């Protein structure tokens, strides 16, 4: 069994590895048990995880418009954006492991599995980019996923609510249509990769749901109303649809949550600016 220091050092080394291949190899090498991790304090955390100098990170409005998927450039741009999401998702899972001590052992087991699956998703997408003649980092990207990680760094309940159950859950809504568009464009290989990712991501969102509800119960909070309130207070984006209701149910969303989200499609989650916290 690894010592406390070795367990934290291995996770931290993977989190702060900048080279994508090195990060993947270090994540693959992580081994359970990390049983001592909940009882120790992590070393100081940086606001920025390890990542390469490219892709260049821009604001969402500054990114080039996507091209049609019937062109190779259009498919490359889509797959590059997805690879960037998966690279960020590796760091998000490692950060959940590294940042929040004192939770049940299964919390760390779950997020270790998620980190390793996200690493495989990134590898599959990077292979598709290389098949199309390029690589990860060739196009600019944005940093929205990690910005939300920093916004929820102080509280695992907020992290579980707003990263897996909002940002990652959006992937459940949009991936089926992307997969069908790739098939229509004649790229069955890339479509098969998205099918694999879609299946795994249901489980990842379910992990977020599980631990969100656990933390609500621990604090005596009603989970449905807590989720809605957190979106209104902490999420600055719009509720987008259509929702993949079957996939979201399988990932742990309740009917009241889905009804509320459905009623707010197209609207900002935070309806009153004074509700939004900036601390």
PDB file of C-alpha atoms in Angstrom:
ATOM      1  CA  UNK A   1       0.000   0.000   0.000  1.00  0.00           C
ATOM      2  CA  UNK A   2       1.221   3.479  -0.801  1.00  0.00           C
ATOM      3  CA  UNK A   3       2.081   5.863   2.008  1.00  0.00           C
ATOM      4  CA  UNK A   4       0.084   9.042   2.548  1.00  0.00           C
ATOM      5  CA  UNK A   5       2.829  11.096   0.929  1.00  0.00           C
ATOM      6  CA  UNK A   6       3.169   8.746  -2.043  1.00  0.00           C
ATOM      7  CA  UNK A   7      -0.598   8.706  -2.633  1.00  0.00           C
ATOM      8  CA  UNK A   8      -0.847  12.483  -2.718  1.00  0.00           C
ATOM      9  CA  UNK A   9       2.359  12.839  -4.712  1.00  0.00           C
ATOM     10  CA  UNK A  10       1.139  10.493  -7.441  1.00  0.00           C
ATOM     11  CA  UNK A  11      -2.197  12.274  -7.849  1.00  0.00           C
ATOM     12  CA  UNK A  12      -0.552  15.689  -7.658  1.00  0.00           C
ATOM     13  CA  UNK A  13       2.070  14.752 -10.232  1.00  0.00           C
ATOM     14  CA  UNK A  14      -0.650  13.714 -12.668  1.00  0.00           C
ATOM     15  CA  UNK A  15      -2.696  16.854 -11.988  1.00  0.00           C
ATOM     16  CA  UNK A  16       0.271  19.136 -12.644  1.00  0.00           C
ATOM     17  CA  UNK A  17       1.781  17.213 -15.564  1.00  0.00           C
ATOM     18  CA  UNK A  18       1.734  19.607 -18.525  1.00  0.00           C
ATOM     19  CA  UNK A  19       2.503  17.227 -21.380  1.00  0.00           C
ATOM     20  CA  UNK A  20      -0.721  15.453 -22.453  1.00  0.00           C
ATOM     21  CA  UNK A  21       0.913  12.071 -23.017  1.00  0.00           C
ATOM     22  CA  UNK A  22       2.760  12.264 -19.710  1.00  0.00           C
ATOM     23  CA  UNK A  23      -0.489  13.158 -17.928  1.00  0.00           C
ATOM     24  CA  UNK A  24      -2.276  10.198 -19.515  1.00  0.00           C
ATOM     25  CA  UNK A  25       0.516   7.796 -18.545  1.00  0.00           C
ATOM     26  CA  UNK A  26       0.570   9.061 -14.961  1.00  0.00           C
ATOM     27  CA  UNK A  27      -3.209   8.753 -14.651  1.00  0.00           C
ATOM     28  CA  UNK A  28      -3.103   5.227 -16.049  1.00  0.00           C
ATOM     29  CA  UNK A  29      -0.441   4.350 -13.463  1.00  0.00           C
ATOM     30  CA  UNK A  30      -2.532   5.473 -10.453  1.00  0.00           C
ATOM     31  CA  UNK A  31      -3.561   2.476  -8.389  1.00  0.00           C
ATOM     32  CA  UNK A  32      -6.112   1.840  -5.708  1.00  0.00           C
ATOM     33  CA  UNK A  33      -5.976   1.743  -2.748  1.00  0.00           C
ATOM     34  CA  UNK A  34      -5.490   5.376  -1.951  1.00  0.00           C
ATOM     35  CA  UNK A  35      -7.202   4.541   1.304  1.00  0.00           C
ATOM     36  CA  UNK A  36      -5.266   7.006   3.436  1.00  0.00           C
ATOM     37  CA  UNK A  37      -6.147   9.997   1.259  1.00  0.00           C
ATOM     38  CA  UNK A  38      -9.354  11.082   3.025  1.00  0.00           C
ATOM     39  CA  UNK A  39      -7.506  11.526   6.313  1.00  0.00           C
ATOM     40  CA  UNK A  40      -4.678  13.792   5.196  1.00  0.00           C
ATOM     41  CA  UNK A  41      -4.458  17.338   3.929  1.00  0.00           C
ATOM     42  CA  UNK A  42      -3.323  17.852   0.363  1.00  0.00           C
ATOM     43  CA  UNK A  43      -0.310  20.011  -0.411  1.00  0.00           C
ATOM     44  CA  UNK A  44      -1.113  23.571  -1.545  1.00  0.00           C
ATOM     45  CA  UNK A  45      -3.060  23.726  -4.797  1.00  0.00           C
ATOM     46  CA  UNK A  46      -2.282  25.953  -7.743  1.00  0.00           C
ATOM     47  CA  UNK A  47      -5.114  27.742  -9.528  1.00  0.00           C
ATOM     48  CA  UNK A  48      -3.882  26.265 -12.808  1.00  0.00           C
ATOM     49  CA  UNK A  49      -3.464  22.543 -13.507  1.00  0.00           C
ATOM     50  CA  UNK A  50      -0.755  21.144 -15.714  1.00  0.00           C
ATOM     51  CA  UNK A  51      -1.501  21.776 -19.380  1.00  0.00           C
ATOM     52  CA  UNK A  52       0.516  22.403 -22.527  1.00  0.00           C
ATOM     53  CA  UNK A  53       1.256  25.840 -23.972  1.00  0.00           C
ATOM     54  CA  UNK A  54      -1.180  25.050 -26.777  1.00  0.00           C
ATOM     55  CA  UNK A  55      -4.072  25.188 -27.413  1.00  0.00           C
ATOM     56  CA  UNK A  56      -4.211  28.941 -27.083  1.00  0.00           C
ATOM     57  CA  UNK A  57      -7.056  29.749 -24.683  1.00  0.00           C
ATOM     58  CA  UNK A  58      -9.542  32.410 -25.817  1.00  0.00           C
ATOM     59  CA  UNK A  59     -12.895  33.671 -24.622  1.00  0.00           C
ATOM     60  CA  UNK A  60     -15.823  31.692 -26.080  1.00  0.00           C
ATOM     61  CA  UNK A  61     -16.884  34.664 -28.227  1.00  0.00           C
ATOM     62  CA  UNK A  62     -13.374  34.928 -29.712  1.00  0.00           C
ATOM     63  CA  UNK A  63     -13.223  31.356 -30.989  1.00  0.00           C
ATOM     64  CA  UNK A  64     -13.529  30.821 -34.755  1.00  0.00           C
ATOM     65  CA  UNK A  65     -16.924  29.719 -35.993  1.00  0.00           C
ATOM     66  CA  UNK A  66     -17.237  25.987 -36.585  1.00  0.00           C
ATOM     67  CA  UNK A  67     -17.145  24.704 -40.143  1.00  0.00           C
ATOM     68  CA  UNK A  68     -19.591  22.198 -41.605  1.00  0.00           C
ATOM     69  CA  UNK A  69     -18.929  18.581 -40.655  1.00  0.00           C
ATOM     70  CA  UNK A  70     -18.946  17.387 -44.253  1.00  0.00           C
ATOM     71  CA  UNK A  71     -15.494  18.994 -44.525  1.00  0.00           C
ATOM     72  CA  UNK A  72     -12.411  17.467 -42.912  1.00  0.00           C
ATOM     73  CA  UNK A  73     -11.601  20.840 -41.332  1.00  0.00           C
ATOM     74  CA  UNK A  74     -15.060  20.939 -39.772  1.00  0.00           C
ATOM     75  CA  UNK A  75     -14.734  17.454 -38.296  1.00  0.00           C
ATOM     76  CA  UNK A  76     -11.237  18.278 -37.027  1.00  0.00           C
ATOM     77  CA  UNK A  77     -12.540  21.416 -35.292  1.00  0.00           C
ATOM     78  CA  UNK A  78     -15.348  19.491 -33.583  1.00  0.00           C
ATOM     79  CA  UNK A  79     -13.069  16.682 -32.444  1.00  0.00           C
ATOM     80  CA  UNK A  80     -10.459  19.184 -31.241  1.00  0.00           C
ATOM     81  CA  UNK A  81     -13.070  20.951 -29.104  1.00  0.00           C
ATOM     82  CA  UNK A  82     -14.132  17.604 -27.637  1.00  0.00           C
ATOM     83  CA  UNK A  83     -10.522  16.585 -26.974  1.00  0.00           C
ATOM     84  CA  UNK A  84     -10.027  19.838 -25.071  1.00  0.00           C
ATOM     85  CA  UNK A  85     -13.117  19.119 -22.975  1.00  0.00           C
ATOM     86  CA  UNK A  86     -11.808  15.643 -22.152  1.00  0.00           C
ATOM     87  CA  UNK A  87      -8.347  16.967 -21.291  1.00  0.00           C
ATOM     88  CA  UNK A  88      -9.978  19.411 -18.877  1.00  0.00           C
ATOM     89  CA  UNK A  89     -12.130  16.580 -17.528  1.00  0.00           C
ATOM     90  CA  UNK A  90      -8.982  14.640 -16.577  1.00  0.00           C
ATOM     91  CA  UNK A  91      -7.831  17.619 -14.518  1.00  0.00           C
ATOM     92  CA  UNK A  92     -11.291  18.089 -12.993  1.00  0.00           C
ATOM     93  CA  UNK A  93     -11.423  14.489 -11.786  1.00  0.00           C
ATOM     94  CA  UNK A  94      -7.870  14.649 -10.417  1.00  0.00           C
ATOM     95  CA  UNK A  95      -8.666  17.937  -8.708  1.00  0.00           C
ATOM     96  CA  UNK A  96     -11.701  16.372  -6.995  1.00  0.00           C
ATOM     97  CA  UNK A  97      -9.391  13.618  -5.721  1.00  0.00           C
ATOM     98  CA  UNK A  98      -6.754  16.074  -4.577  1.00  0.00           C
ATOM     99  CA  UNK A  99      -8.752  19.003  -3.246  1.00  0.00           C
ATOM    100  CA  UNK A 100     -11.415  17.606  -0.918  1.00  0.00           C
ATOM    101  CA  UNK A 101     -10.106  15.577   2.051  1.00  0.00           C
ATOM    102  CA  UNK A 102     -12.279  13.926   4.660  1.00  0.00           C
ATOM    103  CA  UNK A 103     -14.886  12.277   2.414  1.00  0.00           C
ATOM    104  CA  UNK A 104     -15.736   8.557   2.293  1.00  0.00           C
ATOM    105  CA  UNK A 105     -13.276   6.247   0.605  1.00  0.00           C
ATOM    106  CA  UNK A 106     -15.725   5.557  -2.232  1.00  0.00           C
ATOM    107  CA  UNK A 107     -15.587   9.241  -3.230  1.00  0.00           C
ATOM    108  CA  UNK A 108     -11.898   8.880  -4.085  1.00  0.00           C
ATOM    109  CA  UNK A 109     -12.410   5.496  -5.716  1.00  0.00           C
ATOM    110  CA  UNK A 110     -15.141   6.995  -7.940  1.00  0.00           C
ATOM    111  CA  UNK A 111     -13.089   9.996  -9.030  1.00  0.00           C
ATOM    112  CA  UNK A 112     -10.003   7.890  -9.686  1.00  0.00           C
ATOM    113  CA  UNK A 113     -12.087   5.771 -12.063  1.00  0.00           C
ATOM    114  CA  UNK A 114     -13.506   8.894 -13.710  1.00  0.00           C
ATOM    115  CA  UNK A 115     -10.005  10.355 -14.190  1.00  0.00           C
ATOM    116  CA  UNK A 116      -8.811   7.165 -15.843  1.00  0.00           C
ATOM    117  CA  UNK A 117     -11.828   6.957 -18.152  1.00  0.00           C
ATOM    118  CA  UNK A 118     -11.467  10.629 -19.113  1.00  0.00           C
ATOM    119  CA  UNK A 119      -7.829   9.954 -19.975  1.00  0.00           C
ATOM    120  CA  UNK A 120      -8.894   7.168 -22.325  1.00  0.00           C
ATOM    121  CA  UNK A 121     -11.481   9.460 -23.935  1.00  0.00           C
ATOM    122  CA  UNK A 122      -8.759  12.030 -24.565  1.00  0.00           C
ATOM    123  CA  UNK A 123      -6.500   9.384 -26.107  1.00  0.00           C
ATOM    124  CA  UNK A 124      -9.273   8.203 -28.440  1.00  0.00           C
ATOM    125  CA  UNK A 125     -10.064  11.744 -29.580  1.00  0.00           C
ATOM    126  CA  UNK A 126      -6.396  12.602 -30.031  1.00  0.00           C
ATOM    127  CA  UNK A 127      -6.030   9.559 -32.234  1.00  0.00           C
ATOM    128  CA  UNK A 128      -8.892  10.855 -34.369  1.00  0.00           C
ATOM    129  CA  UNK A 129      -7.173  14.245 -34.679  1.00  0.00           C
ATOM    130  CA  UNK A 130      -3.964  12.539 -35.764  1.00  0.00           C
ATOM    131  CA  UNK A 131      -5.911  10.439 -38.275  1.00  0.00           C
ATOM    132  CA  UNK A 132      -7.147  13.709 -39.780  1.00  0.00           C
ATOM    133  CA  UNK A 133      -3.611  15.055 -40.063  1.00  0.00           C
ATOM    134  CA  UNK A 134      -3.287  17.238 -36.959  1.00  0.00           C
ATOM    135  CA  UNK A 135      -3.023  17.060 -33.185  1.00  0.00           C
ATOM    136  CA  UNK A 136      -4.365  18.455 -29.946  1.00  0.00           C
ATOM    137  CA  UNK A 137      -3.262  22.069 -29.575  1.00  0.00           C
ATOM    138  CA  UNK A 138      -3.545  22.966 -33.261  1.00  0.00           C
ATOM    139  CA  UNK A 139      -6.660  25.102 -32.719  1.00  0.00           C
ATOM    140  CA  UNK A 140      -7.598  27.609 -30.001  1.00  0.00           C
ATOM    141  CA  UNK A 141      -9.972  26.595 -27.208  1.00  0.00           C
ATOM    142  CA  UNK A 142     -11.684  28.110 -24.181  1.00  0.00           C
ATOM    143  CA  UNK A 143     -11.317  27.453 -20.447  1.00  0.00           C
ATOM    144  CA  UNK A 144     -14.919  27.403 -19.225  1.00  0.00           C
ATOM    145  CA  UNK A 145     -14.745  24.029 -17.487  1.00  0.00           C
ATOM    146  CA  UNK A 146     -11.722  24.962 -15.428  1.00  0.00           C
ATOM    147  CA  UNK A 147     -13.142  28.379 -14.578  1.00  0.00           C
ATOM    148  CA  UNK A 148     -16.117  26.625 -12.986  1.00  0.00           C
ATOM    149  CA  UNK A 149     -13.720  24.345 -11.121  1.00  0.00           C
ATOM    150  CA  UNK A 150     -12.121  27.394  -9.543  1.00  0.00           C
ATOM    151  CA  UNK A 151     -15.520  28.912  -8.787  1.00  0.00           C
ATOM    152  CA  UNK A 152     -16.417  25.752  -6.819  1.00  0.00           C
ATOM    153  CA  UNK A 153     -13.011  25.066  -5.268  1.00  0.00           C
ATOM    154  CA  UNK A 154     -14.109  25.839  -1.716  1.00  0.00           C
ATOM    155  CA  UNK A 155     -16.999  23.377  -1.455  1.00  0.00           C
ATOM    156  CA  UNK A 156     -17.359  19.812  -2.767  1.00  0.00           C
ATOM    157  CA  UNK A 157     -21.157  20.132  -2.726  1.00  0.00           C
ATOM    158  CA  UNK A 158     -21.000  23.064  -5.144  1.00  0.00           C
ATOM    159  CA  UNK A 159     -18.414  21.218  -7.260  1.00  0.00           C
ATOM    160  CA  UNK A 160     -20.641  18.130  -7.556  1.00  0.00           C
ATOM    161  CA  UNK A 161     -23.692  20.217  -8.378  1.00  0.00           C
ATOM    162  CA  UNK A 162     -22.202  22.542 -10.965  1.00  0.00           C
ATOM    163  CA  UNK A 163     -19.465  20.644 -12.775  1.00  0.00           C
ATOM    164  CA  UNK A 164     -20.680  17.073 -13.376  1.00  0.00           C
ATOM    165  CA  UNK A 165     -24.400  17.916 -13.056  1.00  0.00           C
ATOM    166  CA  UNK A 166     -24.391  21.058 -15.218  1.00  0.00           C
ATOM    167  CA  UNK A 167     -21.362  21.329 -17.487  1.00  0.00           C
ATOM    168  CA  UNK A 168     -20.697  17.627 -18.015  1.00  0.00           C
ATOM    169  CA  UNK A 169     -24.397  16.762 -18.118  1.00  0.00           C
ATOM    170  CA  UNK A 170     -24.702  19.042 -21.127  1.00  0.00           C
ATOM    171  CA  UNK A 171     -22.632  16.469 -22.992  1.00  0.00           C
ATOM    172  CA  UNK A 172     -25.442  13.959 -22.485  1.00  0.00           C
ATOM    173  CA  UNK A 173     -27.747  16.343 -24.348  1.00  0.00           C
ATOM    174  CA  UNK A 174     -25.547  17.180 -27.321  1.00  0.00           C
ATOM    175  CA  UNK A 175     -23.445  14.078 -27.996  1.00  0.00           C
ATOM    176  CA  UNK A 176     -26.145  11.976 -29.727  1.00  0.00           C
ATOM    177  CA  UNK A 177     -26.747  14.686 -32.341  1.00  0.00           C
ATOM    178  CA  UNK A 178     -23.011  15.150 -32.911  1.00  0.00           C
ATOM    179  CA  UNK A 179     -22.624  11.412 -33.362  1.00  0.00           C
ATOM    180  CA  UNK A 180     -25.422  11.322 -35.940  1.00  0.00           C
ATOM    181  CA  UNK A 181     -23.905  14.262 -37.812  1.00  0.00           C
ATOM    182  CA  UNK A 182     -20.556  12.489 -37.980  1.00  0.00           C
ATOM    183  CA  UNK A 183     -22.244   9.374 -39.334  1.00  0.00           C
ATOM    184  CA  UNK A 184     -24.058  11.477 -41.928  1.00  0.00           C
ATOM    185  CA  UNK A 185     -20.692  12.966 -42.936  1.00  0.00           C
ATOM    186  CA  UNK A 186     -19.300   9.454 -43.466  1.00  0.00           C
ATOM    187  CA  UNK A 187     -17.003   9.383 -40.420  1.00  0.00           C
ATOM    188  CA  UNK A 188     -18.129   6.188 -38.685  1.00  0.00           C
ATOM    189  CA  UNK A 189     -14.820   5.886 -36.811  1.00  0.00           C
ATOM    190  CA  UNK A 190     -15.193   9.227 -35.038  1.00  0.00           C
ATOM    191  CA  UNK A 191     -18.894   8.491 -34.395  1.00  0.00           C
ATOM    192  CA  UNK A 192     -17.941   5.233 -32.661  1.00  0.00           C
ATOM    193  CA  UNK A 193     -15.564   7.138 -30.373  1.00  0.00           C
ATOM    194  CA  UNK A 194     -18.388   9.494 -29.398  1.00  0.00           C
ATOM    195  CA  UNK A 195     -20.651   6.521 -28.674  1.00  0.00           C
ATOM    196  CA  UNK A 196     -18.050   5.128 -26.246  1.00  0.00           C
ATOM    197  CA  UNK A 197     -17.654   8.521 -24.570  1.00  0.00           C
ATOM    198  CA  UNK A 198     -21.412   9.042 -24.299  1.00  0.00           C
ATOM    199  CA  UNK A 199     -21.829   5.718 -22.496  1.00  0.00           C
ATOM    200  CA  UNK A 200     -19.080   6.470 -19.969  1.00  0.00           C
ATOM    201  CA  UNK A 201     -20.222  10.042 -19.357  1.00  0.00           C
ATOM    202  CA  UNK A 202     -23.599   8.888 -18.041  1.00  0.00           C
ATOM    203  CA  UNK A 203     -21.664   7.174 -15.293  1.00  0.00           C
ATOM    204  CA  UNK A 204     -19.564  10.253 -14.622  1.00  0.00           C
ATOM    205  CA  UNK A 205     -22.610  12.476 -14.204  1.00  0.00           C
ATOM    206  CA  UNK A 206     -24.111   9.781 -11.981  1.00  0.00           C
ATOM    207  CA  UNK A 207     -21.010   9.997  -9.762  1.00  0.00           C
ATOM    208  CA  UNK A 208     -21.651  13.729  -9.413  1.00  0.00           C
ATOM    209  CA  UNK A 209     -25.306  13.069  -8.565  1.00  0.00           C
ATOM    210  CA  UNK A 210     -24.396  10.424  -6.001  1.00  0.00           C
ATOM    211  CA  UNK A 211     -21.997  12.634  -4.098  1.00  0.00           C
ATOM    212  CA  UNK A 212     -24.124  15.753  -4.428  1.00  0.00           C
ATOM    213  CA  UNK A 213     -26.999  13.912  -2.755  1.00  0.00           C
ATOM    214  CA  UNK A 214     -24.672  12.423  -0.146  1.00  0.00           C
ATOM    215  CA  UNK A 215     -23.368  15.872   0.793  1.00  0.00           C
ATOM    216  CA  UNK A 216     -26.893  17.306   0.885  1.00  0.00           C
ATOM    217  CA  UNK A 217     -27.970  14.528   3.261  1.00  0.00           C
ATOM    218  CA  UNK A 218     -24.887  15.086   5.411  1.00  0.00           C
ATOM    219  CA  UNK A 219     -25.796  18.781   5.760  1.00  0.00           C
ATOM    220  CA  UNK A 220     -29.544  18.280   6.171  1.00  0.00           C
ATOM    221  CA  UNK A 221     -30.356  19.899   2.811  1.00  0.00           C
ATOM    222  CA  UNK A 222     -33.161  18.945   0.420  1.00  0.00           C
ATOM    223  CA  UNK A 223     -31.276  18.072  -2.797  1.00  0.00           C
ATOM    224  CA  UNK A 224     -33.739  19.196  -5.488  1.00  0.00           C
ATOM    225  CA  UNK A 225     -34.254  22.696  -4.104  1.00  0.00           C
ATOM    226  CA  UNK A 226     -30.541  22.967  -3.262  1.00  0.00           C
ATOM    227  CA  UNK A 227     -29.583  22.162  -6.859  1.00  0.00           C
ATOM    228  CA  UNK A 228     -32.011  24.763  -8.237  1.00  0.00           C
ATOM    229  CA  UNK A 229     -30.813  27.402  -5.778  1.00  0.00           C
ATOM    230  CA  UNK A 230     -27.153  26.743  -6.593  1.00  0.00           C
ATOM    231  CA  UNK A 231     -27.822  27.179 -10.303  1.00  0.00           C
ATOM    232  CA  UNK A 232     -29.575  30.469  -9.632  1.00  0.00           C
ATOM    233  CA  UNK A 233     -26.805  31.698  -7.360  1.00  0.00           C
ATOM    234  CA  UNK A 234     -23.653  30.286  -8.919  1.00  0.00           C
ATOM    235  CA  UNK A 235     -24.167  29.490 -12.601  1.00  0.00           C
ATOM    236  CA  UNK A 236     -23.862  32.454 -14.933  1.00  0.00           C
ATOM    237  CA  UNK A 237     -24.842  30.690 -18.158  1.00  0.00           C
ATOM    238  CA  UNK A 238     -28.162  29.909 -19.788  1.00  0.00           C
ATOM    239  CA  UNK A 239     -30.078  26.673 -19.402  1.00  0.00           C
ATOM    240  CA  UNK A 240     -29.794  25.068 -22.815  1.00  0.00           C
ATOM    241  CA  UNK A 241     -31.956  22.413 -24.415  1.00  0.00           C
ATOM    242  CA  UNK A 242     -33.199  20.087 -25.555  1.00  0.00           C
ATOM    243  CA  UNK A 243     -32.446  17.866 -22.588  1.00  0.00           C
ATOM    244  CA  UNK A 244     -31.660  14.168 -22.974  1.00  0.00           C
ATOM    245  CA  UNK A 245     -34.225  13.194 -20.368  1.00  0.00           C
ATOM    246  CA  UNK A 246     -33.643   9.428 -20.417  1.00  0.00           C
ATOM    247  CA  UNK A 247     -29.867   9.831 -20.096  1.00  0.00           C
ATOM    248  CA  UNK A 248     -30.230  12.423 -17.361  1.00  0.00           C
ATOM    249  CA  UNK A 249     -32.592  10.192 -15.391  1.00  0.00           C
ATOM    250  CA  UNK A 250     -30.063   7.374 -15.652  1.00  0.00           C
ATOM    251  CA  UNK A 251     -27.407   9.814 -14.386  1.00  0.00           C
ATOM    252  CA  UNK A 252     -29.364  10.631 -11.230  1.00  0.00           C
ATOM    253  CA  UNK A 253     -31.544  13.631 -12.073  1.00  0.00           C
ATOM    254  CA  UNK A 254     -34.920  13.684 -10.331  1.00  0.00           C
ATOM    255  CA  UNK A 255     -38.208  14.553 -12.013  1.00  0.00           C
ATOM    256  CA  UNK A 256     -38.519  17.876 -10.118  1.00  0.00           C
ATOM    257  CA  UNK A 257     -35.021  18.843 -11.276  1.00  0.00           C
ATOM    258  CA  UNK A 258     -35.800  17.938 -14.885  1.00  0.00           C
ATOM    259  CA  UNK A 259     -39.142  19.758 -14.797  1.00  0.00           C
ATOM    260  CA  UNK A 260     -37.440  22.877 -13.457  1.00  0.00           C
ATOM    261  CA  UNK A 261     -34.655  22.725 -16.039  1.00  0.00           C
ATOM    262  CA  UNK A 262     -37.188  22.196 -18.827  1.00  0.00           C
ATOM    263  CA  UNK A 263     -39.147  25.245 -17.689  1.00  0.00           C
ATOM    264  CA  UNK A 264     -36.032  27.429 -17.859  1.00  0.00           C
ATOM    265  CA  UNK A 265     -34.555  26.422 -21.218  1.00  0.00           C
ATOM    266  CA  UNK A 266     -33.221  29.487 -22.996  1.00  0.00           C
ATOM    267  CA  UNK A 267     -33.177  31.583 -19.827  1.00  0.00           C
ATOM    268  CA  UNK A 268     -30.239  32.579 -17.642  1.00  0.00           C
ATOM    269  CA  UNK A 269     -29.993  30.356 -14.582  1.00  0.00           C
ATOM    270  CA  UNK A 270     -29.411  33.424 -12.375  1.00  0.00           C
ATOM    271  CA  UNK A 271     -32.486  35.569 -12.930  1.00  0.00           C
ATOM    272  CA  UNK A 272     -31.518  38.340 -10.516  1.00  0.00           C
ATOM    273  CA  UNK A 273     -27.954  39.712 -10.737  1.00  0.00           C
ATOM    274  CA  UNK A 274     -27.825  40.363  -7.035  1.00  0.00           C
ATOM    275  CA  UNK A 275     -28.164  36.625  -6.412  1.00  0.00           C
ATOM    276  CA  UNK A 276     -24.884  35.790  -8.112  1.00  0.00           C
ATOM    277  CA  UNK A 277     -22.021  35.399  -5.652  1.00  0.00           C
ATOM    278  CA  UNK A 278     -18.554  36.454  -6.723  1.00  0.00           C
ATOM    279  CA  UNK A 279     -16.609  35.384  -3.661  1.00  0.00           C
TER     280      UNK A 279
END
